[in-house]
Short mmCIF file of C-alpha atoms and ligand atoms in Angstrom, two decimals:
data_model
loop_
_atom_site.label_atom_id
_atom_site.label_comp_id
_atom_site.label_asym_id
_atom_site.label_seq_id
_atom_site.Cartn_x
_atom_site.Cartn_y
_atom_site.Cartn_z
CA MET A 1 16.80 -7.47 -19.81
CA ARG A 2 18.84 -4.04 -19.98
CA ILE A 3 17.11 -0.97 -19.13
CA GLU A 4 18.07 1.65 -20.91
CA ARG A 5 16.41 4.76 -20.30
CA VAL A 6 14.35 5.43 -16.91
CA GLN A 7 12.41 8.69 -16.48
CA LEU A 8 11.43 10.20 -13.01
CA ARG A 9 8.36 12.27 -12.60
CA HIS A 10 7.11 13.78 -9.50
CA ILE A 11 3.10 14.54 -9.97
CA ARG A 12 0.70 15.99 -7.56
CA LEU A 13 -2.75 14.62 -7.52
CA SER A 14 -5.63 16.35 -5.17
CA LEU A 15 -7.45 13.90 -3.30
CA VAL A 16 -11.16 14.13 -3.80
CA HIS A 17 -11.85 13.91 0.01
CA PRO A 18 -9.09 14.87 2.45
CA PHE A 19 -7.53 11.89 4.01
CA GLU A 20 -6.88 11.93 7.68
CA THR A 21 -5.07 9.63 10.35
CA SER A 22 -3.73 9.60 13.66
CA PHE A 23 -0.69 11.28 11.77
CA GLY A 24 -2.12 14.17 10.02
CA ARG A 25 -4.27 15.28 7.31
CA GLU A 26 -3.57 14.78 3.20
CA THR A 27 -5.28 16.72 0.90
CA ASP A 28 -3.39 15.88 -2.04
CA ARG A 29 -0.35 13.43 -2.94
CA ASP A 30 2.83 13.92 -4.42
CA ILE A 31 4.18 10.75 -5.97
CA ILE A 32 6.93 9.46 -8.22
CA ILE A 33 6.01 7.90 -11.39
CA VAL A 34 9.09 5.85 -12.98
CA LYS A 35 8.84 4.96 -16.53
CA ALA A 36 11.26 2.82 -17.98
CA TRP A 37 12.55 1.51 -21.31
CA ALA A 38 13.85 -1.79 -22.49
CA ASP A 39 14.00 -3.41 -25.86
CA GLY A 40 10.96 -1.23 -27.59
CA LEU A 41 9.23 -1.71 -24.54
CA VAL A 42 7.80 0.53 -21.66
CA GLY A 43 7.35 -0.40 -18.30
CA TYR A 44 5.98 1.96 -15.22
CA GLY A 45 6.02 2.18 -11.48
CA GLU A 46 5.19 4.27 -8.77
CA SER A 47 7.31 5.41 -5.62
CA ALA A 48 3.94 6.05 -3.26
CA SER A 49 5.96 8.39 -1.33
CA MET A 50 4.22 11.24 1.08
CA ALA A 51 5.35 14.84 1.07
CA LYS A 52 5.77 14.65 5.04
CA PRO A 53 7.83 12.08 6.41
CA PHE A 54 4.91 10.92 8.99
CA TYR A 55 3.65 7.43 7.88
CA ASN A 56 7.55 6.52 7.49
CA TYR A 57 10.68 8.44 7.06
CA GLU A 58 10.86 8.89 3.31
CA THR A 59 9.39 12.01 1.96
CA THR A 60 8.87 12.67 -2.12
CA GLU A 61 12.12 14.66 -1.75
CA THR A 62 14.15 11.61 -0.07
CA CYS A 63 12.71 8.99 -3.01
CA TRP A 64 13.99 11.75 -5.53
CA HIS A 65 17.49 12.26 -4.13
CA ILE A 66 17.88 8.10 -3.29
CA GLN A 67 16.76 7.32 -7.10
CA ARG A 68 18.58 9.93 -8.87
CA ASP A 69 22.55 9.80 -6.84
CA PHE A 70 22.22 6.14 -6.22
CA LEU A 71 19.52 3.87 -7.52
CA VAL A 72 18.78 4.87 -10.83
CA PRO A 73 22.71 4.95 -12.06
CA TRP A 74 23.08 1.47 -10.56
CA LEU A 75 19.93 0.12 -12.64
CA LEU A 76 21.05 1.66 -15.60
CA GLU A 77 24.82 -0.01 -15.43
CA ARG A 78 23.92 -3.83 -15.71
CA GLU A 79 21.33 -6.20 -17.09
CA ILE A 80 19.03 -7.61 -14.16
CA THR A 81 17.60 -11.29 -14.99
CA ASP A 82 15.20 -11.53 -11.69
CA GLY A 83 13.57 -9.71 -9.14
CA ALA A 84 16.08 -11.18 -6.55
CA GLU A 85 19.19 -9.67 -8.37
CA LEU A 86 17.24 -6.28 -8.27
CA VAL A 87 17.14 -6.75 -4.57
CA ARG A 88 20.58 -7.50 -4.08
CA LEU A 89 21.59 -4.67 -6.32
CA PHE A 90 19.39 -2.04 -4.42
CA ALA A 91 20.15 -3.65 -1.06
CA ALA A 92 23.48 -1.52 -0.37
CA VAL A 93 21.13 1.40 0.01
CA ARG A 94 19.78 0.64 3.74
CA GLY A 95 16.06 1.16 3.86
CA HIS A 96 14.25 3.57 1.71
CA ASN A 97 11.84 0.92 0.38
CA VAL A 98 9.50 3.43 -1.25
CA ALA A 99 12.00 4.75 -3.28
CA LYS A 100 13.29 1.33 -4.63
CA THR A 101 9.55 0.02 -5.00
CA GLY A 102 9.01 2.68 -7.73
CA LEU A 103 12.21 1.44 -10.01
CA GLU A 104 11.70 -2.37 -9.12
CA GLN A 105 8.00 -2.44 -10.16
CA ALA A 106 8.93 -0.59 -13.65
CA TRP A 107 11.58 -3.44 -14.18
CA TRP A 108 8.74 -5.97 -13.34
CA ASP A 109 6.17 -4.14 -15.54
CA LEU A 110 8.90 -4.23 -18.41
CA LYS A 111 9.92 -8.10 -17.55
CA ALA A 112 6.01 -9.25 -17.85
CA LYS A 113 5.38 -6.95 -21.15
CA THR A 114 8.74 -9.11 -22.45
CA GLU A 115 7.08 -12.37 -21.73
CA GLY A 116 3.80 -11.19 -23.20
CA GLN A 117 2.16 -12.00 -19.88
CA PRO A 118 -0.11 -10.08 -17.14
CA LEU A 119 1.92 -9.34 -14.26
CA ALA A 120 -0.40 -10.85 -12.04
CA ARG A 121 0.63 -14.23 -13.55
CA LEU A 122 4.54 -13.47 -13.97
CA LEU A 123 4.10 -13.20 -9.83
CA GLY A 124 2.65 -16.64 -9.90
CA GLY A 125 -0.93 -15.18 -8.77
CA ALA A 126 -4.10 -17.22 -10.13
CA LYS A 127 -7.26 -15.52 -8.91
CA GLU A 128 -9.05 -13.26 -11.43
CA ARG A 129 -10.82 -11.14 -9.29
CA ILE A 130 -9.97 -9.46 -5.83
CA GLU A 131 -11.87 -8.68 -3.02
CA CYS A 132 -11.79 -4.74 -2.24
CA GLY A 133 -12.35 -2.96 1.15
CA VAL A 134 -12.31 0.94 1.95
CA SER A 135 -10.31 2.36 4.25
CA ILE A 136 -12.00 5.79 5.66
CA GLY A 137 -10.19 8.54 7.74
CA ILE A 138 -11.14 10.36 10.77
CA GLN A 139 -14.00 12.47 10.15
CA GLU A 140 -15.41 15.92 11.44
CA SER A 141 -18.45 13.92 13.28
CA VAL A 142 -19.56 10.44 13.67
CA GLU A 143 -22.48 11.31 11.70
CA ARG A 144 -20.65 12.13 9.01
CA LEU A 145 -18.79 8.79 9.09
CA LEU A 146 -21.80 7.01 9.39
CA GLU A 147 -22.57 8.48 6.16
CA ARG A 148 -19.20 7.47 4.63
CA VAL A 149 -19.84 4.04 5.46
CA GLY A 150 -22.96 3.96 4.38
CA PHE A 151 -21.87 5.29 1.04
CA PHE A 152 -19.23 3.07 0.66
CA LEU A 153 -21.41 -0.23 1.65
CA LYS A 154 -23.85 0.78 -1.03
CA GLN A 155 -21.07 0.63 -3.65
CA GLY A 156 -20.35 -2.89 -3.02
CA TYR A 157 -16.99 -2.78 -0.86
CA ARG A 158 -16.73 -5.84 1.19
CA ARG A 159 -14.62 -4.56 4.34
CA ILE A 160 -14.63 -1.34 6.19
CA LYS A 161 -11.94 0.17 7.55
CA ILE A 162 -11.79 3.18 9.93
CA LYS A 163 -8.94 5.39 11.09
CA ILE A 164 -8.89 5.76 15.16
CA LYS A 165 -6.77 7.80 17.23
CA PRO A 166 -7.10 8.96 21.17
CA GLY A 167 -10.36 10.61 21.43
CA TRP A 168 -11.82 8.98 18.24
CA ASP A 169 -11.87 5.44 18.98
CA LEU A 170 -14.11 3.08 21.58
CA ASP A 171 -17.43 6.10 21.24
CA VAL A 172 -16.92 5.96 17.54
CA VAL A 173 -16.88 2.18 17.21
CA GLU A 174 -19.83 1.58 19.57
CA ARG A 175 -21.60 3.83 17.16
CA VAL A 176 -20.57 2.13 13.89
CA ARG A 177 -21.71 -1.27 15.42
CA GLN A 178 -25.19 0.07 16.24
CA THR A 179 -26.01 0.94 12.92
CA TYR A 180 -24.29 -1.39 11.18
CA PRO A 181 -24.24 -4.74 13.44
CA GLN A 182 -23.24 -7.40 10.89
CA ILE A 183 -20.59 -5.55 8.52
CA PRO A 184 -16.71 -7.06 8.47
CA LEU A 185 -15.23 -4.07 10.38
CA MET A 186 -11.76 -3.07 11.16
CA LEU A 187 -9.79 -0.14 12.82
CA ASP A 188 -6.12 1.17 11.81
CA ALA A 189 -4.26 3.19 14.74
CA ASN A 190 -1.03 4.07 12.79
CA SER A 191 0.52 3.97 16.30
CA ALA A 192 -1.19 5.80 18.06
CA TYR A 193 -1.57 4.22 21.03
CA THR A 194 1.32 2.66 23.63
CA LEU A 195 0.71 -0.61 26.32
CA ALA A 196 -0.69 2.30 28.89
CA ASP A 197 -3.69 2.08 26.88
CA THR A 198 -4.09 -1.87 27.19
CA GLY A 199 -7.84 -1.53 28.84
CA LEU A 200 -9.23 0.60 25.87
CA LEU A 201 -7.93 -1.92 23.56
CA LYS A 202 -9.37 -4.45 25.24
CA ALA A 203 -12.51 -2.84 25.36
CA LEU A 204 -12.73 -3.23 21.84
CA ASP A 205 -12.99 -6.77 21.97
CA ASP A 206 -16.89 -6.60 22.23
CA TYR A 207 -17.10 -5.49 19.00
CA ASP A 208 -16.33 -8.58 16.82
CA LEU A 209 -13.29 -6.95 14.79
CA MET A 210 -11.73 -8.63 11.87
CA MET A 211 -8.69 -6.85 13.21
CA ILE A 212 -6.79 -3.68 14.58
CA GLU A 213 -4.18 -2.47 12.60
CA GLN A 214 -0.64 -1.05 14.14
CA PRO A 215 -2.14 -0.17 17.21
CA LEU A 216 1.56 0.39 18.82
CA ARG A 217 4.79 1.93 17.95
CA TYR A 218 5.78 2.26 14.29
CA ASP A 219 9.04 0.08 14.54
CA ASP A 220 7.91 -2.12 17.37
CA LEU A 221 7.14 -6.12 17.94
CA ILE A 222 8.01 -6.83 21.41
CA ASP A 223 5.00 -4.52 22.47
CA HIS A 224 2.62 -5.76 20.19
CA ALA A 225 3.46 -9.13 21.05
CA LYS A 226 2.58 -8.09 25.12
CA LEU A 227 -0.71 -6.67 23.42
CA GLN A 228 -1.73 -9.51 21.56
CA SER A 229 -1.59 -12.01 24.35
CA GLN A 230 -4.04 -9.49 26.13
CA ILE A 231 -6.40 -8.89 23.34
CA LYS A 232 -8.64 -11.15 21.47
CA THR A 233 -8.80 -8.96 18.43
CA PRO A 234 -6.56 -10.37 16.14
CA ILE A 235 -3.50 -7.59 15.41
CA CYS A 236 -2.68 -6.55 11.96
CA LEU A 237 0.88 -5.16 11.55
CA ASP A 238 1.54 -2.46 8.90
CA GLU A 239 4.47 -0.04 9.54
CA SER A 240 6.27 -2.37 11.63
CA ILE A 241 6.96 -5.04 8.60
CA THR A 242 9.43 -3.35 6.35
CA SER A 243 11.04 -6.72 5.13
CA PRO A 244 10.50 -10.37 5.16
CA ALA A 245 13.01 -10.83 8.25
CA HIS A 246 10.38 -8.53 10.20
CA ALA A 247 7.40 -11.06 8.97
CA ARG A 248 9.58 -13.80 10.26
CA TRP A 249 10.43 -12.22 13.40
CA ALA A 250 6.66 -11.18 14.13
CA ILE A 251 5.52 -14.59 13.66
CA GLU A 252 8.41 -15.90 15.73
CA LEU A 253 7.49 -13.53 18.50
CA GLY A 254 3.67 -13.71 18.35
CA SER A 255 3.51 -9.99 17.56
CA CYS A 256 0.47 -10.07 15.26
CA SER A 257 -2.30 -12.63 13.66
CA ILE A 258 -2.30 -11.01 10.57
CA ILE A 259 0.05 -8.87 8.09
CA ASN A 260 -0.70 -6.20 5.85
CA ILE A 261 1.91 -6.10 2.55
CA LYS A 262 2.22 -3.22 0.98
CA PRO A 263 4.54 -3.39 -2.05
CA ALA A 264 5.83 0.18 -1.22
CA ARG A 265 6.38 -0.35 2.39
CA VAL A 266 8.84 -3.26 1.72
CA GLY A 267 10.58 -2.28 -1.46
CA GLY A 268 8.56 -3.73 -4.11
CA MET A 269 7.18 -6.79 -5.55
CA HIS A 270 9.80 -9.40 -4.82
CA GLN A 271 9.79 -8.74 -1.06
CA ALA A 272 5.92 -8.39 -1.03
CA ARG A 273 5.66 -11.96 -2.85
CA ARG A 274 8.63 -13.27 -0.24
CA ILE A 275 6.43 -11.93 2.96
CA HIS A 276 3.78 -13.39 1.39
CA ASP A 277 5.16 -16.79 1.01
CA ILE A 278 6.50 -16.85 4.79
CA CYS A 279 3.48 -16.04 6.00
CA GLN A 280 1.75 -18.60 3.84
CA LYS A 281 4.11 -21.34 5.56
CA HIS A 282 2.77 -20.27 8.94
CA ASP A 283 -0.79 -19.87 7.92
CA MET A 284 -1.00 -16.12 8.63
CA PRO A 285 -3.35 -14.38 6.35
CA VAL A 286 -1.96 -11.60 4.71
CA TRP A 287 -3.82 -8.83 2.94
CA CYS A 288 -2.61 -5.86 0.31
CA GLY A 289 -3.16 -2.35 2.00
CA GLY A 290 -2.46 1.05 0.14
CA LEU A 291 -0.85 4.23 0.22
CA LEU A 292 -3.60 6.16 -1.81
CA GLU A 293 -1.73 5.05 -4.97
CA SER A 294 -2.09 6.65 -8.24
CA GLY A 295 -3.65 3.93 -10.99
CA ILE A 296 -0.13 2.82 -11.86
CA GLY A 297 1.07 1.92 -8.06
CA ARG A 298 -2.36 0.32 -7.87
CA ALA A 299 -2.08 -1.81 -10.62
CA HIS A 300 0.68 -3.43 -8.85
CA ASN A 301 -1.05 -3.93 -6.05
CA VAL A 302 -4.05 -5.70 -7.72
CA ALA A 303 -1.58 -7.84 -9.59
CA ILE A 304 0.12 -9.10 -5.85
CA CYS A 305 -3.28 -9.51 -4.82
CA SER A 306 -3.65 -12.34 -6.99
CA LEU A 307 -1.42 -14.48 -5.20
CA ALA A 308 -3.43 -17.17 -2.93
CA ASN A 309 -2.25 -15.96 0.59
CA PHE A 310 -4.12 -12.94 0.11
CA ARG A 311 -6.88 -13.97 1.82
CA LEU A 312 -8.65 -10.77 3.33
CA PRO A 313 -10.24 -7.65 1.13
CA ALA A 314 -7.54 -5.21 0.46
CA ASP A 315 -7.49 -1.76 0.86
CA LEU A 316 -7.95 -1.20 -2.87
CA SER A 317 -10.59 1.11 -4.10
CA ALA A 318 -11.93 2.50 -7.40
CA SER A 319 -10.10 5.37 -8.78
CA SER A 320 -13.07 7.75 -8.40
CA ARG A 321 -12.77 7.42 -4.47
CA TYR A 322 -9.23 8.78 -4.49
CA TYR A 323 -9.00 11.21 -7.53
CA ALA A 324 -11.26 12.81 -9.45
CA GLU A 325 -8.94 12.12 -12.65
CA ASP A 326 -6.60 9.12 -12.16
CA VAL A 327 -3.64 8.21 -14.47
CA VAL A 328 -4.64 5.22 -15.83
CA LEU A 329 -7.02 4.26 -18.77
CA PRO A 330 -9.34 2.77 -17.86
CA PRO A 331 -10.11 4.06 -14.44
CA TRP A 332 -9.88 1.11 -12.00
CA GLU A 333 -13.58 0.09 -11.01
CA VAL A 334 -15.07 -1.91 -7.99
CA ASP A 335 -18.13 -3.89 -9.19
CA SER A 336 -21.24 -4.22 -7.20
CA GLU A 337 -19.79 -7.14 -5.62
CA GLY A 338 -17.15 -5.76 -4.13
CA MET A 339 -14.73 -7.09 -6.60
CA MET A 340 -11.91 -5.53 -8.84
CA THR A 341 -10.82 -7.37 -12.18
CA VAL A 342 -7.35 -8.65 -12.98
CA PRO A 343 -6.07 -7.20 -16.21
CA SER A 344 -5.57 -9.86 -18.63
CA ALA A 345 -3.03 -7.48 -20.77
CA PRO A 346 0.85 -8.22 -20.71
CA GLY A 347 2.51 -6.29 -17.58
CA ILE A 348 0.50 -3.94 -15.40
CA GLY A 349 -2.42 -4.12 -17.85
CA VAL A 350 -3.68 -0.67 -18.19
CA GLU A 351 -2.38 2.19 -20.17
CA VAL A 352 -0.67 5.35 -18.57
CA ASP A 353 -2.88 8.51 -19.59
CA GLU A 354 0.22 10.78 -20.96
CA ASP A 355 -2.00 13.97 -21.49
CA LEU A 356 -2.63 13.91 -18.02
CA MET A 357 0.39 13.08 -17.03
CA ASP A 358 1.81 15.91 -18.45
CA LYS A 359 -0.54 18.34 -16.81
CA VAL A 360 0.13 16.88 -13.23
CA THR A 361 4.21 17.01 -13.37
CA VAL A 362 5.60 19.00 -10.86
CA LYS A 363 9.56 18.05 -12.05
CA GLU A 364 10.92 15.50 -14.40
CA GLN A 365 14.43 13.99 -15.35
CA THR A 366 15.39 11.45 -17.83
CA PHE A 367 18.55 9.30 -17.35
CA SER A 368 20.52 7.28 -20.02
CA ALA A 369 22.55 4.25 -19.93
O1 LIG B 1 -1.95 3.06 7.10
O2 LIG B 1 -2.91 2.01 5.87
C1 LIG B 1 -2.81 2.93 6.08
C2 LIG B 1 -3.04 5.52 3.63
C3 LIG B 1 -2.17 6.07 3.71
C4 LIG B 1 -1.15 5.80 4.63
C5 LIG B 1 -1.14 5.21 5.47
C6 LIG B 1 -2.26 4.51 5.58
C7 LIG B 1 -3.17 4.79 4.29
C8 LIG B 1 -4.66 3.65 4.16
C9 LIG B 1 -5.15 4.27 2.78
O3 LIG B 1 -5.27 3.25 5.03
C10 LIG B 1 -5.26 2.83 2.19
C11 LIG B 1 -5.55 3.02 0.31
O4 LIG B 1 -4.90 3.45 -0.28
O5 LIG B 1 -6.74 2.95 -0.01
MG1 LIG B 2 -2.17 1.17 8.14
#
């Protein structure tokens, strides 16, 4: 397949609720939607960038720069026949995985549409429905958090994830467990702790947590291994796993018991699938995290979730949980059993609302071969 034309669009969507983590508070999302043309078909991908370099070092601006000045010209120069080839082509740029992902996903959507197959099936996924969880940011009070938890449970979500940080941790978990003794519950620290906090992290063992996500440094594998040997709660890595090699290192070192795979963090669908395969071989469960994607990035996340070793509920919530209006039609829904349906139409399986896209566009540029 030869991509003839690529359009980058920086769009801005307002979040229905501000999203607060240990690294800051977001009120809107600045992301880049990639549209690519080949053989009369159109494919879409998403660079789920952040405006600020706090989750990782990329920003919407760095994504634009890396795409415009390096990745797009390379992509338009040649025919790409498989996903591995595209990863190799982009490998000359070190890192910048979020920038790579938008283009890589647009290629995968086009490839699936060319073959008349749903993307999930092209990737080798068999599941028809995906288990959904919800990630709840830091709130202004514990009462408000309990209310939010109740609200999402009533909608059917199968697992609750709570963001923590020093000062918003043990007491909060205690209160949530008092109110909801049985729910599948997990925490995400986004790197807010160090080994000096081992005592506090050990105390969390009493709360029957499914896992604690990324307690220590964003780039660490060694201290996480030391911590995992001292606590019972399974450690799940997010930020630390940016490539298949990192997944292998984490498994060899014992840095975690579970891996959160976000296509955007690892450079796209091919790398996400490789990490899935490595973990599957070592019997390590994975699940799909999110970066508050628009409906386009969410479609790619749904497709990857259909692979067998995605064994735990995803951070995949309904469009309305994030945005008043999503850029896809139909919007993503979660049913009363907390499940999302994998689309059966070719490619990502949802239409893009181009009128809405026009309304939320901050900047756009089109490139031709
Ligand atoms: O650490 O998983 C994270 C959102 C932005 C940045 C980092 C994270 C998150 C989430 C939200 O937890 C997951 C979602 O998209 O629902
Ligand atoms: Mg996380």
